[in-house]
Amino acid sequence: MENNKISIHRIGLLYKFYSPAIRLLLIISGTVLLGAYALCLYGVVMTRQYFNDGPFFLIYSMGAGIAGWVYMAGPFILPMVSNRALITTLPASWSEKCIFIFSWIFVVYPLYLAVLWYGATGICSLFTDAAFVNDVMMTHVAEMTGGLDVRTMAQSSQTFNVLNNMSMVALAALVIVSVRRNRFILGVVGLIVCSFVAWLIGMVVGIVVVVKSQFIEQAAAGAADPEAFAQELLNEIAGAFPYVGIFSGLLLIVCIVLTIRKIRIRQC
Amino acid sequence: MLTFQNLSYSYRSGYPVLKNVNAAVSPGICLLLGENGAGKTTLLGLSAGLLRAERGAVEFDGASPGDRLPSTMSDIFYLSDSWQSPFKDIYATARFHGAFYPNLDFDMLASNLEAFGLTGHEKLKSLSLGMRRKTYIAYALALRPRLLLLDEPANGLDIDSKKELRRMVSRCIGDDQTVIISTHTIADLEVLYDTIMLLHKGELLLSVSTADISEKLGFVTSSMPVQEALYMETEGACFNAIVRAESPYGSAIDFELLYSAIVSGKAPEIIEILKEDGKQ
């Protein structure tokens, strides 16, 4: 039937249906993100001022961490509308519901956060050159470590980071559409578990790299050129990123497929 | 037309809720009767597309609600007794949720709300159960779906509101609409029913038009036992009986008595009489 083909109008109606939840999330996440940016900026400015002194690097890291978590909040508009019967019987096809959910969590919401972050950066750059917080901090770390090329590693980890974040968001979405009760809480639990798993994988990768680079033996023997040795270690870590990236990519695909399957069956 | 063909449904535990239900419900208002656990809510859930038939089929105008196609779902609305709007008031509900229903009539919503003494701008969370129920009923009727499923609509309503509900239902329901009302308080909408479906322990014992009942059966209250009664109950000093209809004009149907007669199994001939001419 013509009426049952994927309709942009109905996807728009889904956005409208969820608009009270979307508005609430945008307000909360926007406020938190700007707060996180302020923390980062404060951390960067103070780190530059006091160089190695004080907990300012930690403040920056905390801000950056919070900003990362804000991105994960996208799927949580779904449990804000708690009436499952209402959502299941909503006159929109499962494919329209999938397009709505994935376009929201992977496009619209990240775009909003990016606009806020770079908007804040743009405005602050009128007043201070520390506004580009990540860049400044990277330069600072390079200075602190005596010219260690952290930037290249950060750049090579970018795709991995994006995939990792996307897979975590997809997992949260999967948990939320899969469970029938306590969808909000279980979504948060899913995210925490996934972060823990990511941390565990990171730790395993770190251990493998350390063992592979014979770090302990070299450190015990007293490496001839500690900076070159550290750089080599960083390169080793960067070399592991594609594998972790592949894992994150696979996890992302699995989560998306399972989420689509759940929506197709239950339309929630 | 809503049809059920050899419809069966069981819970995950294997407990059968509906057993081989066959019926066709034409446009009009249908009373769905049955004891607690008879399968009424399951039947409504299957009709609404909330549940999917395990065996057999449910079809509304040739389409299966279980497929949840937008064209079908925009013609169906199920107001369950636990239905809750996630929006702040009923007008917000109409704006955000009602946008999916092409027949939503805002004027009808406003007049329904007014009839219940509501403005529509009351915060749903702050309303009492009865007031919220009235708001949802006003909204459900204003959606004007071609299949409207109401589970205990009069639950929590005061006497005046029940009267208003009766007027509202008769005013709002069009000739092309099919309404199934599941209720235990039959008297609330008694005069409006066009058909009756009676479920008992998951089996559909009766699906018949009220016109057929009136034509074939008579409902008599007497101070003396009724000799020719097909079924009889005593209530105080009175005898309530079902007899074969003598008058071609029919008589007011005592739904509760009919329900008791059929469910008790003491009057199998009543079903036979109603089945005559293949009307069941």
Coordinates of C-alpha atoms in Angstrom, one line a residue:
Chain A
M1 CA 0.0 0.0 0.0
E2 CA 1.2 3.5 -0.9
N3 CA 0.5 4.7 2.6
N4 CA 2.9 2.0 4.1
K5 CA 6.0 3.1 2.2
I6 CA 8.6 4.8 4.2
S7 CA 7.3 8.3 4.8
I8 CA 9.4 11.3 5.7
H9 CA 6.2 12.9 7.0
R10 CA 5.7 10.1 9.5
I11 CA 9.4 10.2 10.6
G12 CA 8.8 13.9 11.2
L13 CA 5.8 13.0 13.2
L14 CA 7.9 10.6 15.3
Y15 CA 10.3 13.5 16.0
K16 CA 7.2 15.6 17.0
F17 CA 5.9 12.7 19.2
Y18 CA 9.2 12.6 21.0
S19 CA 9.7 16.4 21.0
P20 CA 8.9 17.0 24.7
A21 CA 11.5 14.3 25.6
I22 CA 13.9 15.7 23.0
R23 CA 13.5 19.2 24.3
L24 CA 14.2 18.1 27.9
L25 CA 17.3 16.1 26.8
L26 CA 18.6 19.0 24.7
I27 CA 18.3 21.4 27.7
I28 CA 19.9 19.0 30.1
S29 CA 22.7 17.7 27.8
G30 CA 23.4 21.2 26.5
T31 CA 23.8 22.6 30.0
V32 CA 26.0 19.7 31.0
L33 CA 28.1 19.9 27.8
L34 CA 28.7 23.6 28.3
G35 CA 29.6 23.0 31.9
A36 CA 32.0 20.3 30.7
Y37 CA 33.5 22.7 28.2
A38 CA 33.9 25.3 30.9
L39 CA 35.7 22.7 33.1
C40 CA 38.0 21.8 30.2
L41 CA 38.7 25.5 29.5
Y42 CA 39.5 26.1 33.2
G43 CA 41.7 23.0 33.3
V44 CA 43.6 24.1 30.2
V45 CA 44.1 27.7 31.2
M46 CA 45.3 26.7 34.7
T47 CA 47.5 23.9 33.4
R48 CA 49.2 26.3 31.1
Q49 CA 49.6 28.8 33.9
Y50 CA 51.0 26.4 36.4
F51 CA 52.5 23.9 34.0
N52 CA 52.9 20.7 35.9
D53 CA 51.5 22.0 39.2
G54 CA 48.1 21.2 40.6
P55 CA 45.2 19.0 39.6
F56 CA 44.3 21.1 36.6
F57 CA 45.0 18.4 34.1
L58 CA 42.6 16.2 36.0
I59 CA 40.0 18.9 35.8
Y60 CA 40.4 19.0 32.0
S61 CA 40.2 15.3 31.8
M62 CA 37.0 15.3 33.9
G63 CA 35.4 17.9 31.6
A64 CA 36.4 15.8 28.5
G65 CA 35.0 12.7 30.2
I66 CA 31.7 14.3 31.0
A67 CA 31.5 15.7 27.4
G68 CA 32.0 12.1 26.2
W69 CA 29.2 10.8 28.4
V70 CA 26.8 13.5 27.2
Y71 CA 27.0 11.9 23.8
M72 CA 25.8 8.6 25.2
A73 CA 22.6 10.1 26.4
G74 CA 20.9 10.2 23.0
P75 CA 18.9 6.9 23.3
F76 CA 17.5 8.0 26.6
I77 CA 14.7 9.9 25.0
L78 CA 13.1 6.5 24.3
P79 CA 12.4 5.5 27.9
M80 CA 11.1 9.0 28.7
V81 CA 7.9 8.0 26.9
S82 CA 7.2 5.0 29.2
N83 CA 3.9 3.8 27.8
R84 CA 5.0 0.9 25.7
A85 CA 1.5 0.0 24.4
L86 CA 1.2 3.5 23.1
I87 CA 4.5 3.3 21.2
T88 CA 3.9 -0.2 19.9
T89 CA 0.5 0.9 18.4
L90 CA 1.8 4.2 17.0
P91 CA 0.9 4.3 13.3
A92 CA 4.4 4.3 12.0
S93 CA 6.2 1.4 10.4
W94 CA 9.1 -0.4 12.1
S95 CA 11.5 1.0 9.4
E96 CA 10.3 4.5 10.1
K97 CA 10.9 4.0 13.8
C98 CA 14.4 2.6 13.1
I99 CA 15.2 5.6 10.9
F100 CA 14.0 7.9 13.5
I101 CA 16.0 6.3 16.3
F102 CA 19.3 5.9 14.4
S103 CA 19.0 9.4 12.8
W104 CA 18.5 10.8 16.2
I105 CA 21.3 9.1 18.1
F106 CA 23.9 9.1 15.3
V107 CA 23.2 12.3 13.4
V108 CA 20.8 14.9 14.9
Y109 CA 21.9 14.7 18.5
P110 CA 25.7 14.5 17.9
L111 CA 25.3 17.4 15.5
Y112 CA 23.6 19.4 18.2
L113 CA 26.4 18.7 20.6
A114 CA 29.0 19.5 18.0
V115 CA 27.3 22.8 17.3
L116 CA 27.2 23.7 21.0
W117 CA 30.8 22.6 21.6
Y118 CA 32.3 24.4 18.5
G119 CA 30.0 27.3 19.1
A120 CA 31.3 27.7 22.6
T121 CA 34.9 27.2 21.3
G122 CA 34.3 29.9 18.7
I123 CA 32.9 32.4 21.2
C124 CA 35.6 31.7 23.7
S125 CA 38.3 32.0 21.0
L126 CA 37.4 35.7 20.8
F127 CA 38.7 36.1 24.3
T128 CA 41.4 33.4 24.8
D129 CA 43.6 31.3 22.6
A130 CA 43.0 28.4 25.1
A131 CA 39.5 28.0 23.7
F132 CA 40.6 25.1 21.5
V133 CA 40.9 23.1 24.6
N134 CA 41.9 19.7 23.1
D135 CA 44.5 21.2 20.8
V136 CA 46.0 23.3 23.5
M137 CA 46.1 20.4 25.9
M138 CA 47.7 18.2 23.3
T139 CA 50.5 20.7 22.7
H140 CA 50.9 21.1 26.4
V141 CA 51.3 17.3 26.9
A142 CA 53.8 17.2 24.0
E143 CA 55.8 19.9 25.8
M144 CA 55.5 18.2 29.1
T145 CA 56.8 14.9 27.7
G146 CA 59.7 16.6 25.9
G147 CA 58.3 16.5 22.3
L148 CA 56.5 13.2 22.4
D149 CA 54.3 13.0 19.3
V150 CA 50.9 12.4 21.1
R151 CA 49.0 14.3 18.4
T152 CA 49.7 11.6 15.8
M153 CA 48.4 8.9 18.2
A154 CA 45.4 11.0 19.0
Q155 CA 44.6 11.5 15.4
S156 CA 45.0 7.8 14.6
S157 CA 42.7 6.9 17.5
Q158 CA 40.0 9.3 16.2
T159 CA 38.2 6.7 14.1
F160 CA 38.5 4.2 16.8
N161 CA 37.0 6.7 19.3
V162 CA 34.1 7.5 17.1
L163 CA 33.4 3.8 16.5
N164 CA 33.8 3.1 20.2
N165 CA 31.4 5.8 21.2
M166 CA 28.9 4.8 18.5
S167 CA 29.0 1.2 19.6
M168 CA 28.3 2.2 23.2
V169 CA 25.3 4.4 22.1
A170 CA 24.0 1.6 19.9
L171 CA 24.3 -0.8 22.9
A172 CA 22.4 1.6 25.1
A173 CA 19.7 1.8 22.4
L174 CA 19.6 -2.0 22.2
V175 CA 19.2 -2.4 25.9
I176 CA 16.4 0.2 26.0
V177 CA 14.4 -1.3 23.2
S178 CA 15.0 -4.9 24.5
V179 CA 13.8 -4.6 28.1
R180 CA 10.2 -4.1 29.1
R181 CA 10.6 -2.5 32.5
N182 CA 13.1 0.0 34.0
R183 CA 14.3 0.9 30.6
F184 CA 16.0 4.1 31.7
I185 CA 18.0 2.4 34.6
L186 CA 18.9 -0.7 32.6
G187 CA 20.1 1.6 29.7
V188 CA 22.4 3.3 32.1
V189 CA 23.6 0.0 33.5
G190 CA 24.2 -1.2 29.9
L191 CA 26.4 1.9 29.3
I192 CA 28.3 1.3 32.5
V193 CA 28.9 -2.3 31.7
C194 CA 30.0 -1.4 28.1
S195 CA 32.4 1.2 29.4
F196 CA 33.8 -1.3 31.8
V197 CA 34.3 -3.8 28.9
A198 CA 35.9 -1.0 26.8
W199 CA 38.2 -0.3 29.7
L200 CA 39.0 -4.0 30.1
I201 CA 39.8 -4.2 26.4
G202 CA 42.0 -1.1 26.7
M203 CA 43.8 -2.7 29.6
V204 CA 44.4 -6.0 27.7
V205 CA 45.7 -4.0 24.7
G206 CA 48.0 -2.1 27.0
I207 CA 49.3 -5.2 28.6
V208 CA 49.9 -6.9 25.2
V209 CA 51.7 -3.8 24.0
V210 CA 53.9 -3.6 27.1
V211 CA 54.8 -7.3 26.8
K212 CA 55.4 -7.0 23.1
S213 CA 57.6 -3.9 23.4
Q214 CA 59.6 -5.6 26.2
F215 CA 59.0 -2.4 28.2
I216 CA 59.8 -4.0 31.5
E217 CA 63.1 -5.5 30.3
Q218 CA 64.1 -2.2 28.7
A219 CA 63.1 -0.2 31.7
A220 CA 65.0 -2.5 34.1
A221 CA 68.0 -2.3 31.9
G222 CA 67.7 1.5 31.6
A223 CA 66.7 2.5 28.1
A224 CA 69.4 4.4 26.3
D225 CA 67.0 7.0 24.9
P226 CA 63.9 7.1 27.2
E227 CA 62.0 9.5 24.9
A228 CA 62.5 7.4 21.8
F229 CA 61.5 4.4 23.9
A230 CA 58.3 6.2 25.0
Q231 CA 57.6 7.2 21.5
E232 CA 58.0 3.6 20.3
L233 CA 55.6 2.6 23.0
L234 CA 53.0 5.1 21.8
N235 CA 53.4 3.9 18.3
E236 CA 52.9 0.3 19.4
I237 CA 49.6 1.4 21.1
A238 CA 48.6 3.3 18.0
G239 CA 49.3 0.2 16.0
A240 CA 46.7 -1.7 18.1
F241 CA 44.0 0.8 17.3
P242 CA 42.8 -0.8 14.1
Y243 CA 42.1 -4.1 15.9
V244 CA 40.2 -2.3 18.6
G245 CA 38.5 -0.3 15.9
I246 CA 37.4 -3.5 14.1
F247 CA 36.0 -4.9 17.4
S248 CA 34.1 -1.6 18.0
G249 CA 32.8 -1.7 14.5
L250 CA 31.6 -5.2 14.8
L251 CA 29.9 -4.5 18.1
L252 CA 28.3 -1.5 16.5
I253 CA 26.9 -3.5 13.6
V254 CA 25.7 -6.3 15.9
C255 CA 23.9 -3.8 18.2
I256 CA 22.3 -2.0 15.2
V257 CA 21.1 -5.3 13.7
L258 CA 19.7 -6.5 17.0
T259 CA 18.1 -3.2 17.7
I260 CA 16.4 -3.2 14.3
R261 CA 15.3 -6.8 14.9
K262 CA 13.7 -5.8 18.3
I263 CA 12.0 -2.8 16.8
R264 CA 10.7 -4.9 13.9
I265 CA 9.2 -7.5 16.3
R266 CA 8.0 -5.2 19.1
Q267 CA 7.9 -1.8 17.4
C268 CA 9.0 -0.1 20.6
Chain B
M1 CA -15.4 -5.3 9.5
L2 CA -13.4 -6.9 12.2
T3 CA -13.0 -10.7 11.9
F4 CA -11.6 -13.4 14.1
Q5 CA -10.8 -16.7 12.4
N6 CA -9.9 -19.7 14.5
L7 CA -8.1 -17.3 16.8
S8 CA -6.1 -18.8 19.6
Y9 CA -3.6 -17.2 22.0
S10 CA -1.6 -18.5 24.9
Y11 CA 0.7 -16.9 27.4
R12 CA 4.4 -17.8 27.4
S13 CA 3.7 -20.2 30.2
G14 CA 1.4 -22.1 27.8
Y15 CA -1.8 -21.1 29.5
P16 CA -4.4 -20.8 26.8
V17 CA -6.2 -17.4 27.0
L18 CA -8.2 -17.7 23.8
K19 CA -9.4 -20.9 22.1
N20 CA -10.5 -21.0 18.5
V21 CA -12.4 -17.8 18.4
N22 CA -14.5 -17.2 15.3
A23 CA -16.6 -14.0 14.9
A24 CA -17.3 -11.1 12.6
V25 CA -18.0 -7.7 14.1
S26 CA -19.8 -5.2 11.8
P27 CA -19.7 -1.4 12.3
G28 CA -21.6 -0.4 15.4
I29 CA -21.1 -0.8 19.1
C30 CA -20.3 -4.2 20.4
L31 CA -20.4 -5.2 24.0
L32 CA -17.7 -7.6 25.0
L33 CA -18.6 -9.6 28.1
G34 CA -16.8 -12.2 30.1
E35 CA -15.6 -12.9 33.6
N36 CA -12.2 -11.9 34.8
G37 CA -9.6 -13.8 32.9
A38 CA -12.0 -14.8 30.1
G39 CA -9.7 -13.3 27.5
K40 CA -11.4 -9.9 26.9
T41 CA -8.2 -7.8 27.2
T42 CA -6.2 -10.3 25.1
L43 CA -8.9 -10.1 22.4
L44 CA -8.7 -6.3 22.5
G45 CA -4.9 -6.4 22.4
L46 CA -5.0 -8.7 19.4
S47 CA -7.5 -6.5 17.7
A48 CA -5.3 -3.4 18.4
G49 CA -2.2 -5.0 17.0
L50 CA -0.6 -4.9 20.5
L51 CA -0.4 -8.7 20.5
R52 CA 0.1 -11.0 17.5
A53 CA -2.1 -14.0 16.9
E54 CA -0.5 -17.3 17.8
R55 CA -2.9 -19.4 15.6
G56 CA -5.7 -18.2 13.4
A57 CA -6.1 -14.6 12.3
V58 CA -7.5 -11.2 13.2
E59 CA -8.4 -8.9 10.3
F60 CA -9.7 -5.5 10.2
D61 CA -11.0 -4.6 6.7
G62 CA -8.8 -7.3 5.2
A63 CA -5.6 -6.1 7.0
S64 CA -4.0 -7.8 10.0
P65 CA -3.5 -5.4 12.9
G66 CA -0.6 -7.7 14.0
D67 CA 1.3 -6.5 10.9
R68 CA 1.2 -3.0 12.4
L69 CA 1.1 -1.2 9.0
P70 CA 0.7 2.5 9.4
S71 CA -2.4 2.5 7.2
T72 CA -4.1 -0.1 9.6
M73 CA -2.8 1.4 12.8
S74 CA -4.1 4.9 12.0
D75 CA -7.6 3.4 11.8
I76 CA -7.4 1.6 15.2
F77 CA -7.2 3.0 18.7
Y78 CA -7.2 1.0 21.9
L79 CA -8.0 2.8 25.2
S80 CA -6.9 0.2 27.7
D81 CA -7.7 0.8 31.4
S82 CA -4.1 1.5 32.0
W83 CA -3.6 3.8 29.0
Q84 CA -1.6 6.9 30.1
S85 CA -0.6 9.9 28.0
P86 CA 3.1 10.8 28.4
F87 CA 2.2 14.5 27.6
K88 CA 1.4 17.3 30.0
D89 CA -2.3 17.8 29.0
I90 CA -4.7 16.3 26.5
Y91 CA -4.2 19.1 23.9
A92 CA -0.5 18.3 23.9
T93 CA -1.4 14.6 23.5
A94 CA -3.6 15.6 20.6
R95 CA -0.8 17.6 19.0
F96 CA 2.0 15.0 19.4
H97 CA 0.1 11.7 19.4
G98 CA -3.1 12.6 17.6
A99 CA -1.0 13.8 14.6
F100 CA -0.8 10.2 13.6
Y101 CA -4.6 9.9 13.3
P102 CA -5.9 11.6 10.2
N103 CA -9.5 11.7 11.5
L104 CA -8.8 13.6 14.8
D105 CA -11.5 16.2 15.3
F106 CA -10.3 19.0 17.5
D107 CA -13.8 20.5 17.7
M108 CA -15.2 17.2 18.9
L109 CA -12.4 16.9 21.5
A110 CA -13.2 20.4 22.8
S111 CA -17.0 19.7 23.0
N112 CA -16.4 16.3 24.6
L113 CA -14.1 17.8 27.2
E114 CA -16.6 20.6 27.8
A115 CA -19.4 18.1 28.3
F116 CA -17.3 16.5 31.0
G117 CA -16.6 19.9 32.6
L118 CA -13.0 19.9 31.5
T119 CA -11.0 22.5 29.6
G120 CA -8.3 20.2 28.3
H121 CA -5.5 22.3 29.8
E122 CA -5.5 20.5 33.1
K123 CA -2.2 18.8 33.8
L124 CA -2.9 15.1 33.4
K125 CA -0.7 14.1 36.3
S126 CA -2.6 16.2 38.7
L127 CA -6.0 14.9 37.7
S128 CA -7.9 12.2 39.7
L129 CA -8.4 8.8 38.2
G130 CA -12.0 9.6 37.1
M131 CA -11.1 13.0 35.7
R132 CA -8.2 11.5 33.8
R133 CA -10.4 8.7 32.5
K134 CA -12.9 11.3 31.2
T135 CA -10.2 13.2 29.5
Y136 CA -8.9 10.0 27.7
I137 CA -12.4 9.0 26.7
A138 CA -13.1 12.4 25.2
Y139 CA -9.8 12.1 23.3
A140 CA -10.4 8.5 22.1
L141 CA -13.7 9.4 20.7
A142 CA -12.3 12.6 19.0
L143 CA -9.6 10.5 17.3
R144 CA -12.5 9.0 15.3
P145 CA -10.7 5.8 14.4
R146 CA -12.6 3.3 12.4
L147 CA -12.0 0.7 15.1
L148 CA -12.2 1.9 18.6
L149 CA -11.5 -0.5 21.5
L150 CA -12.5 0.6 24.9
D151 CA -11.6 -1.4 28.0
E152 CA -13.8 -0.5 31.0
P153 CA -14.5 3.1 29.8
A154 CA -16.9 3.9 32.6
N155 CA -14.4 2.8 35.3
G156 CA -14.0 5.5 37.9
L157 CA -16.8 7.7 36.4
D158 CA -19.5 9.2 38.6
I159 CA -23.2 8.8 37.8
D160 CA -23.5 12.1 35.9
S161 CA -20.4 11.3 33.9
K162 CA -21.7 7.9 33.0
K163 CA -24.9 9.5 31.6
E164 CA -22.7 12.0 29.7
L165 CA -20.6 9.2 28.4
R166 CA -23.7 7.5 27.0
R167 CA -24.7 10.7 25.2
M168 CA -21.2 11.3 24.0
V169 CA -20.8 7.8 22.6
S170 CA -24.1 7.9 20.7
R171 CA -23.2 11.4 19.4
C172 CA -19.6 10.8 18.4
I173 CA -19.7 7.3 16.8
G174 CA -20.3 7.4 13.1
D175 CA -22.0 4.7 11.0
D176 CA -18.6 3.5 9.6
Q177 CA -17.0 3.1 13.0
T178 CA -16.7 -0.2 14.9
V179 CA -16.5 0.1 18.7
I180 CA -15.9 -2.7 21.0
I181 CA -16.5 -2.0 24.7
S182 CA -15.3 -4.4 27.3
T183 CA -17.1 -3.8 30.6
H184 CA -18.5 -5.4 33.6
T185 CA -20.9 -2.6 34.3
I186 CA -23.2 -3.3 31.4
A187 CA -25.9 -0.8 32.4
D188 CA -23.7 2.2 31.8
L189 CA -24.1 2.0 28.0
E190 CA -26.9 -0.6 27.8
V191 CA -29.1 1.1 25.2
L192 CA -26.2 1.6 22.8
Y193 CA -25.1 -1.9 22.0
D194 CA -25.7 -3.3 18.5
T195 CA -24.0 -6.6 19.1
I196 CA -22.8 -8.7 22.0
M197 CA -19.8 -11.0 22.2
L198 CA -19.6 -13.3 25.2
L199 CA -16.3 -14.9 26.2
H200 CA -16.1 -17.6 28.8
K201 CA -12.8 -19.2 29.8
G202 CA -11.2 -18.2 26.5
E203 CA -14.1 -19.5 24.3
L204 CA -16.5 -17.3 22.4
L205 CA -19.9 -18.6 23.5
L206 CA -22.0 -16.0 21.8
S207 CA -21.6 -13.4 19.1
V208 CA -25.0 -12.0 18.1
S209 CA -26.7 -8.7 17.3
T210 CA -29.0 -7.2 19.9
A211 CA -31.7 -7.0 17.3
D212 CA -31.5 -10.8 17.0
I213 CA -31.7 -11.2 20.7
S214 CA -34.7 -9.0 21.0
E215 CA -36.4 -10.7 18.1
K216 CA -35.8 -14.2 19.5
L217 CA -35.8 -13.9 23.3
G218 CA -38.0 -12.2 25.8
F219 CA -36.9 -11.0 29.3
V220 CA -39.5 -11.2 31.9
T221 CA -39.7 -10.2 35.5
S222 CA -42.6 -11.8 37.5
S223 CA -43.7 -12.4 41.0
M224 CA -44.5 -15.9 40.1
P225 CA -42.3 -18.6 38.6
V226 CA -42.4 -18.4 34.8
Q227 CA -43.5 -21.7 33.4
E228 CA -42.1 -21.5 29.9
A229 CA -38.8 -20.0 31.1
L230 CA -35.7 -21.1 29.2
Y231 CA -33.7 -19.8 32.2
M232 CA -34.8 -18.3 35.4
E233 CA -33.2 -16.6 38.4
T234 CA -34.7 -15.4 41.6
E235 CA -33.9 -11.9 43.0
G236 CA -35.6 -11.3 46.3
A237 CA -39.3 -12.0 45.7
C238 CA -39.0 -11.6 41.9
F239 CA -38.4 -14.1 39.2
N240 CA -36.3 -13.0 36.3
A241 CA -36.7 -15.2 33.3
I242 CA -35.7 -15.6 29.7
V243 CA -38.4 -16.9 27.4
R244 CA -38.9 -17.3 23.7
A245 CA -40.0 -14.0 22.2
E246 CA -43.7 -13.8 21.7
S247 CA -43.8 -10.2 20.5
P248 CA -42.2 -9.4 17.1
Y249 CA -41.3 -6.0 18.6
G250 CA -38.9 -7.5 21.1
S251 CA -38.2 -6.5 24.7
A252 CA -35.5 -4.8 26.6
I253 CA -32.5 -7.1 26.9
D254 CA -31.3 -8.0 30.4
F255 CA -27.7 -8.5 29.5
E256 CA -26.7 -9.7 33.0
L257 CA -29.4 -12.4 33.0
L258 CA -28.4 -13.5 29.5
Y259 CA -24.8 -13.6 30.6
S260 CA -25.6 -15.8 33.6
A261 CA -27.8 -18.0 31.5
I262 CA -25.2 -18.7 28.9
V263 CA -22.2 -19.0 31.2
S264 CA -24.0 -21.2 33.7
G265 CA -24.6 -23.7 30.9
K266 CA -28.0 -24.4 32.3
A267 CA -29.8 -23.2 29.2
P268 CA -28.1 -24.5 26.1
E269 CA -31.2 -24.0 24.1
I270 CA -30.8 -20.3 24.3
I271 CA -27.7 -20.5 22.2
E272 CA -29.5 -22.9 19.8
I273 CA -32.4 -20.4 19.5
L274 CA -30.0 -17.5 18.8
K275 CA -28.1 -19.7 16.3
E276 CA -31.3 -20.3 14.3
D277 CA -31.0 -18.9 10.7
G278 CA -27.3 -19.0 11.1
K279 CA -27.2 -15.7 12.9
Q280 CA -24.6 -16.6 15.5

